[in-house]
mmCIF file of C-alpha atoms and ligand atoms in Angstrom:
data_model
loop_
_atom_site.group_PDB
_atom_site.id
_atom_site.type_symbol
_atom_site.label_atom_id
_atom_site.label_comp_id
_atom_site.label_asym_id
_atom_site.label_seq_id
_atom_site.Cartn_x
_atom_site.Cartn_y
_atom_site.Cartn_z
ATOM 1 C CA UNK A 1 0.000 0.000 0.000
ATOM 2 C CA UNK A 2 1.387 3.411 -1.004
ATOM 3 C CA UNK A 3 0.235 7.011 -0.709
ATOM 4 C CA UNK A 4 -1.318 8.393 -3.893
ATOM 5 C CA UNK A 5 0.096 11.844 -4.636
ATOM 6 C CA UNK A 6 -1.545 14.875 -6.251
ATOM 7 C CA UNK A 7 -2.623 15.138 -9.081
ATOM 8 C CA UNK A 8 -3.368 11.402 -9.384
ATOM 9 C CA UNK A 9 -6.942 11.117 -10.764
ATOM 10 C CA UNK A 10 -7.861 8.607 -8.048
ATOM 11 C CA UNK A 11 -7.950 11.566 -5.635
ATOM 12 C CA UNK A 12 -10.786 13.064 -7.713
ATOM 13 C CA UNK A 13 -12.660 9.868 -8.593
ATOM 14 C CA UNK A 14 -16.091 8.926 -7.284
ATOM 15 C CA UNK A 15 -16.013 6.692 -4.210
ATOM 16 C CA UNK A 16 -18.314 3.696 -3.700
ATOM 17 C CA UNK A 17 -20.016 2.820 -0.436
ATOM 18 C CA UNK A 18 -18.335 0.180 1.709
ATOM 19 C CA UNK A 19 -20.691 -2.803 1.584
ATOM 20 C CA UNK A 20 -18.756 -5.785 2.888
ATOM 21 C CA UNK A 21 -17.588 -5.577 6.469
ATOM 22 C CA UNK A 22 -15.221 -8.509 6.368
ATOM 23 C CA UNK A 23 -11.669 -9.548 7.258
ATOM 24 C CA UNK A 24 -10.301 -7.881 4.155
ATOM 25 C CA UNK A 25 -11.767 -4.508 5.227
ATOM 26 C CA UNK A 26 -10.234 -4.913 8.698
ATOM 27 C CA UNK A 27 -6.862 -5.667 7.092
ATOM 28 C CA UNK A 28 -7.127 -2.611 4.818
ATOM 29 C CA UNK A 29 -7.891 -0.401 7.840
ATOM 30 C CA UNK A 30 -4.895 -1.796 9.789
ATOM 31 C CA UNK A 31 -2.613 -1.194 6.796
ATOM 32 C CA UNK A 32 -3.949 2.360 6.429
ATOM 33 C CA UNK A 33 -3.219 3.163 10.080
ATOM 34 C CA UNK A 34 0.295 1.696 9.810
ATOM 35 C CA UNK A 35 1.023 3.702 6.665
ATOM 36 C CA UNK A 36 -0.445 6.864 8.224
ATOM 37 C CA UNK A 37 1.749 6.554 11.345
ATOM 38 C CA UNK A 38 4.842 5.811 9.247
ATOM 39 C CA UNK A 39 4.288 9.133 7.438
ATOM 40 C CA UNK A 40 3.604 11.088 10.670
ATOM 41 C CA UNK A 41 0.001 11.617 9.593
ATOM 42 C CA UNK A 42 -3.097 11.992 11.754
ATOM 43 C CA UNK A 43 -5.659 10.965 9.136
ATOM 44 C CA UNK A 44 -5.942 9.015 5.882
ATOM 45 C CA UNK A 45 -8.787 8.431 3.439
ATOM 46 C CA UNK A 46 -9.092 5.338 1.212
ATOM 47 C CA UNK A 47 -8.689 7.200 -2.129
ATOM 48 C CA UNK A 48 -5.256 8.307 -0.848
ATOM 49 C CA UNK A 49 -4.152 4.672 -0.992
ATOM 50 C CA UNK A 50 -5.813 4.128 -4.366
ATOM 51 C CA UNK A 51 -9.032 2.595 -3.025
ATOM 52 C CA UNK A 52 -12.092 4.475 -4.241
ATOM 53 C CA UNK A 53 -14.384 3.589 -1.359
ATOM 54 C CA UNK A 54 -16.035 5.649 1.398
ATOM 55 C CA UNK A 55 -13.613 4.801 4.170
ATOM 56 C CA UNK A 56 -11.440 6.991 6.348
ATOM 57 C CA UNK A 57 -9.293 6.548 9.433
ATOM 58 C CA UNK A 58 -7.758 9.013 11.855
ATOM 59 C CA UNK A 59 -6.024 9.360 15.179
ATOM 60 C CA UNK A 60 -5.833 12.951 16.392
ATOM 61 C CA UNK A 61 -2.919 12.060 18.700
ATOM 62 C CA UNK A 62 -0.828 10.703 15.803
ATOM 63 C CA UNK A 63 0.519 8.212 18.363
ATOM 64 C CA UNK A 64 0.752 4.648 17.016
ATOM 65 C CA UNK A 65 0.647 3.263 20.574
ATOM 66 C CA UNK A 66 -2.621 5.035 21.361
ATOM 67 C CA UNK A 67 -5.066 2.622 19.706
ATOM 68 C CA UNK A 68 -7.889 3.927 21.915
ATOM 69 C CA UNK A 69 -7.833 7.184 19.934
ATOM 70 C CA UNK A 70 -8.165 5.455 16.562
ATOM 71 C CA UNK A 71 -11.375 6.265 14.702
ATOM 72 C CA UNK A 72 -12.583 4.263 11.677
ATOM 73 C CA UNK A 73 -15.500 5.584 9.658
ATOM 74 C CA UNK A 74 -17.254 3.720 6.848
ATOM 75 C CA UNK A 75 -19.796 5.595 4.732
ATOM 76 C CA UNK A 76 -19.762 8.754 6.911
ATOM 77 C CA UNK A 77 -22.613 11.260 6.601
ATOM 78 C CA UNK A 78 -22.632 14.743 8.141
ATOM 79 C CA UNK A 79 -25.773 15.225 10.275
ATOM 80 C CA UNK A 80 -25.095 18.759 11.494
ATOM 81 C CA UNK A 81 -22.285 21.289 11.687
ATOM 82 C CA UNK A 82 -21.645 24.273 13.927
ATOM 83 C CA UNK A 83 -22.151 27.779 12.630
ATOM 84 C CA UNK A 84 -18.807 28.652 14.218
ATOM 85 C CA UNK A 85 -15.802 28.185 11.990
ATOM 86 C CA UNK A 86 -12.081 28.295 12.634
ATOM 87 C CA UNK A 87 -9.090 28.978 10.434
ATOM 88 C CA UNK A 88 -6.000 26.788 10.928
ATOM 89 C CA UNK A 89 -3.068 25.317 9.035
ATOM 90 C CA UNK A 90 -3.397 21.854 7.482
ATOM 91 C CA UNK A 91 -1.209 19.427 5.618
ATOM 92 C CA UNK A 92 -2.080 16.328 3.593
ATOM 93 C CA UNK A 93 -0.101 13.134 2.957
ATOM 94 C CA UNK A 94 -0.962 13.419 -0.747
ATOM 95 C CA UNK A 95 0.822 16.812 -0.797
ATOM 96 C CA UNK A 96 4.134 16.231 1.042
ATOM 97 C CA UNK A 97 5.541 19.369 2.696
ATOM 98 C CA UNK A 98 2.708 21.612 1.552
ATOM 99 C CA UNK A 99 0.778 23.528 4.211
ATOM 100 C CA UNK A 100 -2.068 25.997 3.978
ATOM 101 C CA UNK A 101 -4.801 27.678 5.975
ATOM 102 C CA UNK A 102 -8.285 26.204 5.721
ATOM 103 C CA UNK A 103 -11.550 27.300 7.337
ATOM 104 C CA UNK A 104 -13.474 24.457 9.012
ATOM 105 C CA UNK A 105 -16.564 24.084 11.181
ATOM 106 C CA UNK A 106 -15.654 24.096 14.855
ATOM 107 C CA UNK A 107 -17.807 21.062 15.636
ATOM 108 C CA UNK A 108 -19.688 18.496 13.631
ATOM 109 C CA UNK A 109 -22.091 15.588 14.199
ATOM 110 C CA UNK A 110 -21.728 12.594 11.915
ATOM 111 C CA UNK A 111 -23.283 9.218 11.356
ATOM 112 C CA UNK A 112 -21.158 6.355 10.079
ATOM 113 C CA UNK A 113 -20.714 2.584 10.188
ATOM 114 C CA UNK A 114 -17.965 0.832 12.111
ATOM 115 C CA UNK A 115 -15.836 -2.097 10.914
ATOM 116 C CA UNK A 116 -18.697 -4.469 11.755
ATOM 117 C CA UNK A 117 -21.193 -2.410 9.743
ATOM 118 C CA UNK A 118 -22.956 -1.094 12.833
ATOM 119 C CA UNK A 119 -24.291 2.465 12.492
ATOM 120 C CA UNK A 120 -23.307 4.990 15.161
ATOM 121 C CA UNK A 121 -23.381 8.728 15.757
ATOM 122 C CA UNK A 122 -20.398 10.804 16.823
ATOM 123 C CA UNK A 123 -19.852 14.428 17.771
ATOM 124 C CA UNK A 124 -16.410 15.794 16.993
ATOM 125 C CA UNK A 125 -14.887 19.098 18.057
ATOM 126 C CA UNK A 126 -11.865 21.255 17.329
ATOM 127 C CA UNK A 127 -8.846 19.278 16.042
ATOM 128 C CA UNK A 128 -10.820 16.028 15.633
ATOM 129 C CA UNK A 129 -13.587 17.865 13.769
ATOM 130 C CA UNK A 130 -10.977 19.448 11.507
ATOM 131 C CA UNK A 131 -9.294 16.134 10.693
ATOM 132 C CA UNK A 132 -12.658 14.558 9.961
ATOM 133 C CA UNK A 133 -13.693 17.375 7.605
ATOM 134 C CA UNK A 134 -10.384 17.127 5.745
ATOM 135 C CA UNK A 135 -10.641 13.331 5.341
ATOM 136 C CA UNK A 136 -14.345 13.426 4.525
ATOM 137 C CA UNK A 137 -13.569 15.869 1.707
ATOM 138 C CA UNK A 138 -11.305 13.165 0.219
ATOM 139 C CA UNK A 139 -14.344 10.863 0.187
ATOM 140 C CA UNK A 140 -16.105 13.528 -1.905
ATOM 141 C CA UNK A 141 -13.123 13.896 -4.267
ATOM 142 C CA UNK A 142 -12.395 17.288 -2.722
ATOM 143 C CA UNK A 143 -8.891 18.366 -1.672
ATOM 144 C CA UNK A 144 -7.623 20.903 0.869
ATOM 145 C CA UNK A 145 -6.199 23.047 -1.919
ATOM 146 C CA UNK A 146 -9.818 23.599 -3.035
ATOM 147 C CA UNK A 147 -10.597 25.169 0.339
ATOM 148 C CA UNK A 148 -7.391 27.056 1.119
ATOM 149 C CA UNK A 149 -7.497 30.796 1.638
ATOM 150 C CA UNK A 150 -6.446 32.699 -1.498
ATOM 151 C CA UNK A 151 -3.300 33.872 0.351
ATOM 152 C CA UNK A 152 -2.230 30.273 1.136
ATOM 153 C CA UNK A 153 -3.108 29.115 -2.359
ATOM 154 C CA UNK A 154 -0.910 31.830 -3.850
ATOM 155 C CA UNK A 155 2.025 30.766 -1.644
ATOM 156 C CA UNK A 156 1.902 27.116 -2.791
ATOM 157 C CA UNK A 157 1.118 27.771 -6.454
ATOM 158 C CA UNK A 158 4.646 26.819 -7.550
ATOM 159 C CA UNK A 159 4.767 23.697 -5.389
ATOM 160 C CA UNK A 160 1.567 22.481 -7.046
ATOM 161 C CA UNK A 161 2.974 23.205 -10.474
ATOM 162 C CA UNK A 162 6.076 21.142 -9.612
ATOM 163 C CA UNK A 163 3.935 18.257 -8.403
ATOM 164 C CA UNK A 164 1.926 18.306 -11.639
ATOM 165 C CA UNK A 165 5.143 18.360 -13.696
ATOM 166 C CA UNK A 166 6.617 15.486 -11.708
ATOM 167 C CA UNK A 167 3.428 13.451 -12.083
ATOM 168 C CA UNK A 168 3.389 14.081 -15.833
ATOM 169 C CA UNK A 169 7.075 13.127 -16.134
ATOM 170 C CA UNK A 170 6.431 9.843 -14.270
ATOM 171 C CA UNK A 171 3.402 9.091 -16.394
ATOM 172 C CA UNK A 172 5.416 9.577 -19.597
ATOM 173 C CA UNK A 173 8.505 7.622 -18.541
HETATM 174 CO CO1 LIG B 201 -5.555 14.827 2.874
#
């Protein structure tokens, strides 16, 4: 399993609902967490590992030993979001070394299914809410560069251009 980098089309593709809650899904989730920790990430969505399904994982602590903080969401749906928003800096494993400011809802209520397919509701706040919104965007084929402030976007314009050139060079080699 490897991280898919921008501008790979799999990051923009449509994602299918998770419909089999089996051993293979559990294995995929474990591999995603391991890859996420190895890259010092706090969240990872399935399209970022080339799987176009509605699955995301995160651990706001980023600590591989803190399994209690691991959250797995299959087929997440946003039920409500706070009116309050906050601006903060984000990164993304599909955009190594690129950072930018993104506005996110301060808190959010979601419904999702766990690894066994059981539906549950969850309220997330602050940092956890931010990570969720970033990863959930991936599920919708949306990327943090689409939501960055114009000032941040201007600062990373060249980095994005380089990534597109590198991707094109790899594709043609
Ligand atoms: Co991301």
